[in-house]
Amino acid sequence: MGESKMLLLALGSAAFFGIVSIFFVLRWVLHFKEGLGWDGGLAEFNWHPVLVVIGFIFLQGTAIVVYRLPWTWRCSKLTMKFIHAGLNLLAFALVVVSMVAVFDFHNTAKIPNMYSLHSWLGLAAVILYCLQLVLGIVMFLVPVTPVYWRAAFMPLHVYSGLFIFSSTIAVALMGITEKLIFGLSNPKYKDSPPEAIFVNILGLILVVFGALILLIATRPSWKRPSEQLSHILHTSGGGEDNIRVGPALSQLSEGTDDGEIRRRSNRLDDQDKLPND
Ligand code: HEM
Ligand code: HEM
C-alpha cells in the first residue's frame, strides 16, 4: 500500500475510534449511570469523564494531527497554527469544566480531594497542558518572538505535546478503572457485569485512538510537504539539488514535478517566513 493510502487509512481509523469513544462514554453515563446534571451529585460527576474524553482526548488528538491532513497542505502555515491552537484552547476549556465538575462533586459529598494517583497525575497533566498552550502561543503566534527561539523550542514542544497526550490516555484508563471499582457493587467488577465489559472496551478504544495519533504524528514521511522539504534541506547537508521528496509527498502530488512542489512549499512558508515552525 502506498504512503498516501496508509496516511488516509490511519487518519480514517483515528477519526472512527475517536468518535466511537465519545459514543461509548455518553452511553456509559446516560444508560448505565445517573445521566448528566449540575446538582453537586453523581450526575454532575458524570460530566468529568464525558468532557475529558471529548476535550482532553478527542480534541487534543485532533489538534495534534491537524498539520498532517493532506487536504490542509494548501492552507498557509499561519492558518494551520490558528486551527491547532484553537482546537487546543477549546479542549482546555472543556477540561477546566470537567475539573470543576469533579471537585464540586467531591466537595458537596464531603469526599477528600487529591488523594489518588489518578488525581495527582491528572492535575499534573492539566497544568502541563496549560503551560504548553501558553508557551505555544508565545513562541509560535506572537510575531515578535525571534525565529531562532522558535526553532530551538520546537523539538521540546513536540516532545512535551506527545508526552502530555500519552499521559492523558493513561490517566483516563486509571479513572475508568477506579470508577468501575467504586461504582459496581452488585454484581461486582470481578464478576464482569455488562457495564464493566462495556467500559473496559471504552478503555481499549482509547488506547487504539492514542496509538493511531502517535503513529500519525511521528511518521516523518507523513509531514506537511513544506516540513518534509525543510527537514531534508537541513539534514541532507546539500543544496536544493539534493532534494528528494518523501513518498507521501511524491504520491500525493502526482502530476507535479519537484520544482513545482518546491515552489508551492516555498510559497506556503513564505507566508510565514519560517521554515521550521
Ligand atoms: C478524580 C483528573 C479522566 C474518574 C479526578 C481528580 C482529578 C482528575 C484532578 C481529582 C478531583 C478531586 O480530588 O476532587 C482527570 C483527568 C482526566 C480524568 C485529567 C483525563 C484523562 C477520568 C475518567 C474517569 C475518571 C475518564 C472515568 C470515570 C475519576 C474518579 C475520580 C476522579 C472516579 C474521583 C476519585 C479520585 O479522586 O481519584 N480526576 N480525570 N477520571 N476521576 Fe478523573
Ligand atoms: C506541532 C502539541 C499548542 C504551534 C505540535 C506537535 C504536537 C503539538 C504533538 C507535533 C505535530 C506534528 O509533528 O505533526 C501541542 C499541544 C498543545 C499545542 C498538546 C496545547 C497544549 C500549540 C500552540 C501553538 C502551537 C498554542 C501556537 C501556534 C505548533 C506548531 C507546530 C506544532 C507551529 C509545528 C507543526 C509542524 O511541524 O508542521 N504541537 N501543541 N502548538 N505546534 Fe503545537
Tab-separated table of C-alpha atoms and ligand atoms in Angstrom:
chain	number	residue	atom	x	y	z
A	1	MET	CA	0.000	0.000	0.000
A	2	GLY	CA	1.308	3.478	-0.866
A	3	GLU	CA	2.241	6.014	1.818
A	4	SER	CA	-0.659	8.315	0.964
A	5	LYS	CA	-3.187	5.476	1.272
A	6	MET	CA	-1.640	4.425	4.601
A	7	LEU	CA	-1.898	8.002	5.883
A	8	LEU	CA	-5.560	8.234	4.859
A	9	LEU	CA	-6.269	4.835	6.426
A	10	ALA	CA	-4.600	5.890	9.696
A	11	LEU	CA	-6.494	9.218	9.733
A	12	GLY	CA	-9.810	7.499	8.951
A	13	SER	CA	-9.244	4.885	11.663
A	14	ALA	CA	-8.283	7.542	14.219
A	15	ALA	CA	-11.446	9.526	13.404
A	16	PHE	CA	-13.516	6.339	13.684
A	17	PHE	CA	-12.110	5.254	17.069
A	18	GLY	CA	-12.225	8.826	18.420
A	19	ILE	CA	-15.904	9.277	17.529
A	20	VAL	CA	-16.814	5.791	18.796
A	21	SER	CA	-15.119	6.575	22.143
A	22	ILE	CA	-17.404	9.619	22.521
A	23	PHE	CA	-20.475	7.454	21.863
A	24	PHE	CA	-19.224	4.918	24.404
A	25	VAL	CA	-18.653	7.442	27.193
A	26	LEU	CA	-22.057	9.050	26.541
A	27	ARG	CA	-23.794	5.672	26.578
A	28	TRP	CA	-21.952	4.782	29.786
A	29	VAL	CA	-23.176	7.827	31.722
A	30	LEU	CA	-26.651	8.032	30.135
A	31	HIS	CA	-27.549	4.334	30.070
A	32	PHE	CA	-25.547	2.658	32.860
A	33	LYS	CA	-25.057	5.652	35.217
A	34	GLU	CA	-27.098	8.566	36.547
A	35	GLY	CA	-27.122	10.721	33.381
A	36	LEU	CA	-25.880	14.319	33.234
A	37	GLY	CA	-26.831	17.215	35.500
A	38	TRP	CA	-25.338	20.031	37.577
A	39	ASP	CA	-26.600	19.372	41.093
A	40	GLY	CA	-23.445	18.506	43.047
A	41	GLY	CA	-24.361	14.795	42.805
A	42	LEU	CA	-23.325	11.849	40.646
A	43	ALA	CA	-24.944	13.345	37.533
A	44	GLU	CA	-22.551	16.290	37.903
A	45	PHE	CA	-19.579	13.961	38.378
A	46	ASN	CA	-20.521	12.307	35.066
A	47	TRP	CA	-19.534	15.447	33.171
A	48	HIS	CA	-15.966	14.618	34.256
A	49	PRO	CA	-15.436	11.510	32.049
A	50	VAL	CA	-17.613	12.905	29.227
A	51	LEU	CA	-15.710	16.190	28.940
A	52	VAL	CA	-12.239	14.697	29.307
A	53	VAL	CA	-12.932	12.127	26.585
A	54	ILE	CA	-14.334	14.786	24.223
A	55	GLY	CA	-11.849	17.539	25.131
A	56	PHE	CA	-8.659	16.151	26.553
A	57	ILE	CA	-8.534	13.036	24.368
A	58	PHE	CA	-10.514	13.535	21.138
A	59	LEU	CA	-9.936	17.272	20.576
A	60	GLN	CA	-6.315	17.225	21.746
A	61	GLY	CA	-5.619	14.213	19.467
A	62	THR	CA	-7.296	16.000	16.541
A	63	ALA	CA	-5.302	19.178	17.225
A	64	ILE	CA	-2.061	17.184	17.205
A	65	VAL	CA	-2.653	15.612	13.769
A	66	VAL	CA	-4.237	18.657	12.144
A	67	TYR	CA	-0.972	19.563	10.357
A	68	ARG	CA	-0.920	16.071	8.834
A	69	LEU	CA	-4.253	16.269	7.000
A	70	PRO	CA	-3.328	16.231	3.274
A	71	TRP	CA	-6.296	18.426	2.297
A	72	THR	CA	-4.925	21.221	4.525
A	73	TRP	CA	-1.472	21.269	2.921
A	74	ARG	CA	-2.543	24.041	0.573
A	75	CYS	CA	-3.568	26.257	3.521
A	76	SER	CA	-0.981	28.664	4.882
A	77	LYS	CA	1.058	27.622	7.903
A	78	LEU	CA	-0.422	30.533	9.854
A	79	THR	CA	-3.983	29.299	9.246
A	80	MET	CA	-2.987	25.838	10.437
A	81	LYS	CA	-1.362	27.290	13.552
A	82	PHE	CA	-4.619	29.082	14.419
A	83	ILE	CA	-6.586	25.848	13.921
A	84	HIS	CA	-4.063	23.840	16.011
A	85	ALA	CA	-4.053	26.448	18.791
A	86	GLY	CA	-7.847	26.955	18.615
A	87	LEU	CA	-8.610	23.236	18.962
A	88	ASN	CA	-6.202	23.016	21.909
A	89	LEU	CA	-7.827	26.060	23.549
A	90	LEU	CA	-11.289	24.541	23.121
A	91	ALA	CA	-10.018	21.257	24.589
A	92	PHE	CA	-8.576	23.156	27.561
A	93	ALA	CA	-11.904	24.944	28.194
A	94	LEU	CA	-13.734	21.581	28.317
A	95	VAL	CA	-11.069	20.123	30.631
A	96	VAL	CA	-11.480	23.048	33.048
A	97	VAL	CA	-15.255	22.461	33.216
A	98	SER	CA	-14.628	18.737	33.784
A	99	MET	CA	-12.309	19.601	36.701
A	100	VAL	CA	-14.899	21.944	38.225
A	101	ALA	CA	-17.469	19.112	37.970
A	102	VAL	CA	-15.361	16.553	39.832
A	103	PHE	CA	-14.091	18.952	42.545
A	104	ASP	CA	-17.601	20.317	43.091
A	105	PHE	CA	-18.970	16.781	43.387
A	106	HIS	CA	-16.256	15.848	45.915
A	107	ASN	CA	-16.808	18.985	47.995
A	108	THR	CA	-20.609	18.581	48.053
A	109	ALA	CA	-20.324	14.902	49.049
A	110	LYS	CA	-17.500	15.701	51.543
A	111	ILE	CA	-15.113	13.324	49.747
A	112	PRO	CA	-11.432	14.296	50.200
A	113	ASN	CA	-9.685	15.905	47.241
A	114	MET	CA	-6.472	14.784	45.543
A	115	TYR	CA	-5.898	11.509	47.379
A	116	SER	CA	-5.406	9.167	44.399
A	117	LEU	CA	-2.573	8.644	41.900
A	118	HIS	CA	-5.210	9.297	39.208
A	119	SER	CA	-5.891	12.757	40.620
A	120	TRP	CA	-2.184	13.608	41.060
A	121	LEU	CA	-1.228	12.617	37.516
A	122	GLY	CA	-4.470	14.085	36.136
A	123	LEU	CA	-3.911	17.504	37.677
A	124	ALA	CA	-0.244	17.428	36.618
A	125	ALA	CA	-1.352	16.732	33.016
A	126	VAL	CA	-3.833	19.652	33.120
A	127	ILE	CA	-1.174	22.050	34.479
A	128	LEU	CA	1.405	20.940	31.877
A	129	TYR	CA	-1.226	21.279	29.143
A	130	CYS	CA	-1.936	24.853	30.241
A	131	LEU	CA	1.804	25.632	30.212
A	132	GLN	CA	2.146	24.047	26.748
A	133	LEU	CA	-0.705	26.247	25.474
A	134	VAL	CA	0.748	29.465	26.856
A	135	LEU	CA	4.280	28.693	25.622
A	136	GLY	CA	2.898	27.555	22.235
A	137	ILE	CA	1.082	30.868	21.774
A	138	VAL	CA	4.045	32.972	22.954
A	139	MET	CA	6.573	31.087	20.835
A	140	PHE	CA	4.660	30.450	17.618
A	141	LEU	CA	1.895	33.052	17.382
A	142	VAL	CA	3.392	36.226	18.838
A	143	PRO	CA	5.076	37.799	15.797
A	144	VAL	CA	7.993	39.368	17.689
A	145	THR	CA	9.357	36.043	19.015
A	146	PRO	CA	12.792	35.558	17.384
A	147	VAL	CA	12.982	32.843	14.723
A	148	TYR	CA	15.884	31.053	16.439
A	149	TRP	CA	13.836	30.788	19.694
A	150	ARG	CA	11.057	29.136	17.712
A	151	ALA	CA	13.430	26.679	16.046
A	152	ALA	CA	15.113	25.831	19.360
A	153	PHE	CA	11.777	25.371	21.141
A	154	MET	CA	10.073	23.210	18.506
A	155	PRO	CA	11.577	19.794	19.457
A	156	LEU	CA	10.608	20.394	23.101
A	157	HIS	CA	7.091	21.452	22.038
A	158	VAL	CA	6.597	18.268	20.010
A	159	TYR	CA	8.075	16.026	22.727
A	160	SER	CA	6.036	17.585	25.548
A	161	GLY	CA	2.867	17.595	23.412
A	162	LEU	CA	3.165	13.870	22.733
A	163	PHE	CA	4.105	13.204	26.366
A	164	ILE	CA	1.058	15.096	27.711
A	165	PHE	CA	-1.244	13.380	25.223
A	166	SER	CA	0.039	9.905	26.172
A	167	SER	CA	-0.231	10.737	29.887
A	168	THR	CA	-3.831	11.835	29.329
A	169	ILE	CA	-4.745	8.415	27.934
A	170	ALA	CA	-3.030	6.695	30.888
A	171	VAL	CA	-4.828	8.965	33.392
A	172	ALA	CA	-8.186	8.251	31.723
A	173	LEU	CA	-7.593	4.487	31.978
A	174	MET	CA	-6.840	4.853	35.693
A	175	GLY	CA	-10.008	6.954	36.189
A	176	ILE	CA	-12.156	4.433	34.317
A	177	THR	CA	-10.833	1.546	36.418
A	178	GLU	CA	-11.304	3.479	39.681
A	179	LYS	CA	-14.862	4.392	38.765
A	180	LEU	CA	-15.743	0.777	37.900
A	181	ILE	CA	-14.281	-0.485	41.175
A	182	PHE	CA	-16.107	2.225	43.225
A	183	GLY	CA	-19.363	2.084	41.309
A	184	LEU	CA	-20.069	-1.615	40.825
A	185	SER	CA	-21.291	-3.404	43.947
A	186	ASN	CA	-23.920	-5.938	42.969
A	187	PRO	CA	-22.616	-7.641	40.819
A	188	LYS	CA	-19.032	-6.526	41.463
A	189	TYR	CA	-16.344	-5.578	38.927
A	190	LYS	CA	-14.717	-9.002	39.313
A	191	ASP	CA	-17.963	-10.665	38.231
A	192	SER	CA	-17.759	-8.926	34.819
A	193	PRO	CA	-21.230	-7.305	34.607
A	194	PRO	CA	-22.199	-5.805	31.209
A	195	GLU	CA	-21.225	-2.277	32.364
A	196	ALA	CA	-17.702	-3.462	33.235
A	197	ILE	CA	-17.227	-5.175	29.858
A	198	PHE	CA	-18.631	-2.124	28.038
A	199	VAL	CA	-16.354	0.320	29.851
A	200	ASN	CA	-13.298	-1.960	29.515
A	201	ILE	CA	-13.944	-1.807	25.755
A	202	LEU	CA	-14.056	2.008	26.010
A	203	GLY	CA	-10.574	1.797	27.574
A	204	LEU	CA	-9.336	-0.355	24.693
A	205	ILE	CA	-10.774	2.100	22.155
A	206	LEU	CA	-8.967	4.999	23.873
A	207	VAL	CA	-5.673	3.076	23.691
A	208	VAL	CA	-6.151	2.355	19.964
A	209	PHE	CA	-7.046	6.032	19.322
A	210	GLY	CA	-3.930	7.152	21.224
A	211	ALA	CA	-1.714	4.683	19.344
A	212	LEU	CA	-3.026	5.942	15.971
A	213	ILE	CA	-2.499	9.605	16.880
A	214	LEU	CA	1.079	8.891	17.999
A	215	LEU	CA	1.724	6.939	14.784
A	216	ILE	CA	0.390	9.755	12.572
A	217	ALA	CA	2.278	12.471	14.466
A	218	THR	CA	5.650	10.711	14.473
A	219	ARG	CA	5.983	9.325	10.928
A	220	PRO	CA	8.365	11.678	9.065
A	221	SER	CA	7.032	10.873	5.563
A	222	TRP	CA	3.508	11.978	6.604
A	223	LYS	CA	4.570	15.535	7.494
A	224	ARG	CA	3.342	18.591	5.608
A	225	PRO	CA	5.374	18.798	2.354
A	226	SER	CA	6.962	22.103	3.372
A	227	GLU	CA	8.197	20.478	6.611
A	228	GLN	CA	9.450	17.400	4.755
A	229	LEU	CA	11.391	19.615	2.371
A	230	SER	CA	12.920	21.826	5.029
A	231	HIS	CA	13.789	18.715	7.046
A	232	ILE	CA	15.559	17.194	4.049
A	233	LEU	CA	17.304	20.501	3.311
A	234	HIS	CA	18.520	20.780	6.886
A	235	THR	CA	19.612	17.168	7.286
A	236	SER	CA	20.957	16.207	3.851
A	237	GLY	CA	23.772	18.762	4.061
A	238	GLY	CA	23.236	19.568	0.414
A	239	GLY	CA	21.642	22.351	-1.502
A	240	GLU	CA	18.457	22.296	-3.486
A	241	ASP	CA	19.967	19.838	-5.963
A	242	ASN	CA	19.976	17.159	-3.297
A	243	ILE	CA	16.258	17.369	-2.515
A	244	ARG	CA	14.496	14.027	-2.575
A	245	VAL	CA	10.813	14.278	-1.839
A	246	GLY	CA	9.311	11.837	0.651
A	247	PRO	CA	6.998	9.094	-0.593
A	248	ALA	CA	3.816	10.692	0.732
A	249	LEU	CA	4.696	13.910	-0.982
A	250	SER	CA	5.582	12.351	-4.316
A	251	GLN	CA	2.399	10.285	-4.391
A	252	LEU	CA	0.096	12.973	-3.124
A	253	SER	CA	1.352	15.449	-5.682
A	254	GLU	CA	1.084	13.218	-8.726
A	255	GLY	CA	1.387	15.157	-11.921
A	256	THR	CA	3.589	17.913	-10.469
A	257	ASP	CA	7.350	17.991	-10.798
A	258	ASP	CA	9.826	18.630	-7.976
A	259	GLY	CA	10.271	22.247	-8.999
A	260	GLU	CA	6.547	22.880	-8.779
A	261	ILE	CA	6.360	21.194	-5.355
A	262	ARG	CA	9.267	23.284	-4.118
A	263	ARG	CA	7.712	26.477	-5.466
A	264	ARG	CA	4.419	25.609	-3.732
A	265	SER	CA	6.027	24.776	-0.434
A	266	ASN	CA	8.198	27.881	-0.530
A	267	ARG	CA	5.046	29.883	-1.142
A	268	LEU	CA	3.475	28.270	1.932
A	269	ASP	CA	6.477	29.020	4.114
A	270	ASP	CA	6.951	32.485	2.652
A	271	GLN	CA	3.613	33.500	4.113
A	272	ASP	CA	5.035	32.714	7.496
A	273	LYS	CA	8.689	33.490	6.850
A	274	LEU	CA	9.753	30.475	8.905
A	275	PRO	CA	10.956	27.174	7.526
A	276	ASN	CA	10.737	25.173	10.727
A	277	ASP	CA	7.791	26.286	12.781
B	1	HEM	C1	-10.996	12.451	40.175
B	1	HEM	C2	-8.371	14.346	36.597
B	1	HEM	C3	-10.264	11.182	33.467
B	1	HEM	C4	-12.750	9.189	37.083
B	1	HEM	C5	-10.152	13.250	39.470
B	1	HEM	C6	-9.394	14.342	40.036
B	1	HEM	C7	-8.652	14.865	39.038
B	1	HEM	C8	-8.938	14.121	37.835
B	1	HEM	C9	-7.679	16.034	39.121
B	1	HEM	C10	-9.388	14.783	41.489
B	1	HEM	C11	-10.635	15.505	41.904
B	1	HEM	C12	-10.658	15.748	43.387
B	1	HEM	O1	-9.742	15.330	44.065
B	1	HEM	O2	-11.627	16.361	43.847
B	1	HEM	C13	-8.640	13.629	35.456
B	1	HEM	C14	-8.032	13.877	34.174
B	1	HEM	C15	-8.562	13.004	33.301
B	1	HEM	C16	-9.508	12.177	34.027
B	1	HEM	C17	-7.002	14.938	33.861
B	1	HEM	C18	-8.240	12.951	31.838
B	1	HEM	C19	-7.870	11.961	31.225
B	1	HEM	C20	-11.155	10.408	34.162
B	1	HEM	C21	-12.019	9.409	33.568
B	1	HEM	C22	-12.718	8.865	34.576
B	1	HEM	C23	-12.297	9.500	35.817
B	1	HEM	C24	-12.127	9.078	32.066
B	1	HEM	C25	-13.759	7.808	34.423
B	1	HEM	C26	-14.875	7.847	35.053
B	1	HEM	C27	-12.438	9.857	38.236
B	1	HEM	C28	-12.916	9.485	39.545
B	1	HEM	C29	-12.427	10.448	40.437
B	1	HEM	C30	-11.646	11.377	39.660
B	1	HEM	C31	-13.770	8.267	39.878
B	1	HEM	C32	-12.673	10.508	41.952
B	1	HEM	C33	-11.667	9.686	42.682
B	1	HEM	C34	-10.294	10.275	42.671
B	1	HEM	O3	-10.106	11.428	43.088
B	1	HEM	O4	-9.387	9.592	42.184
B	1	HEM	N1	-9.854	13.146	38.120
B	1	HEM	N2	-9.525	12.593	35.338
B	1	HEM	N3	-11.354	10.443	35.514
B	1	HEM	N4	-11.670	10.991	38.319
B	1	HEM	FE1	-10.608	11.782	36.836
B	2	HEM	C1	3.339	20.920	16.483
B	2	HEM	C2	1.173	19.559	20.577
B	2	HEM	C3	-0.267	24.140	21.381
B	2	HEM	C4	2.176	25.503	17.431
B	2	HEM	C5	2.858	20.158	17.518
B	2	HEM	C6	3.017	18.735	17.618
B	2	HEM	C7	2.438	18.355	18.786
B	2	HEM	C8	1.876	19.535	19.404
B	2	HEM	C9	2.370	16.950	19.350
B	2	HEM	C10	3.699	17.828	16.577
B	2	HEM	C11	2.719	17.602	15.434
B	2	HEM	C12	3.348	17.042	14.169
B	2	HEM	O1	4.553	16.858	14.094
B	2	HEM	O2	2.586	16.810	13.203
B	2	HEM	C13	0.571	20.674	21.130
B	2	HEM	C14	-0.259	20.681	22.334
B	2	HEM	C15	-0.649	21.970	22.545
B	2	HEM	C16	-0.071	22.782	21.498
B	2	HEM	C17	-0.616	19.449	23.171
B	2	HEM	C18	-1.549	22.559	23.636
B	2	HEM	C19	-1.471	22.302	24.865
B	2	HEM	C20	0.264	24.917	20.386
B	2	HEM	C21	0.025	26.314	20.230
B	2	HEM	C22	0.714	26.706	19.131
B	2	HEM	C23	1.385	25.546	18.576
B	2	HEM	C24	-0.852	27.192	21.134
B	2	HEM	C25	0.718	28.099	18.571
B	2	HEM	C26	0.539	28.310	17.314
B	2	HEM	C27	2.702	24.396	16.849
B	2	HEM	C28	3.475	24.390	15.630
B	2	HEM	C29	3.812	23.055	15.369
B	2	HEM	C30	3.235	22.274	16.427
B	2	HEM	C31	3.844	25.603	14.799
B	2	HEM	C32	4.676	22.526	14.193
B	2	HEM	C33	3.821	21.834	13.179
B	2	HEM	C34	4.631	21.220	12.065
B	2	HEM	O3	5.635	20.546	12.290
B	2	HEM	O4	4.221	21.433	10.944
B	2	HEM	N1	2.141	20.631	18.611
B	2	HEM	N2	0.650	21.968	20.656
B	2	HEM	N3	1.074	24.466	19.367
B	2	HEM	N4	2.567	23.101	17.300
B	2	HEM	FE1	1.617	22.542	18.984
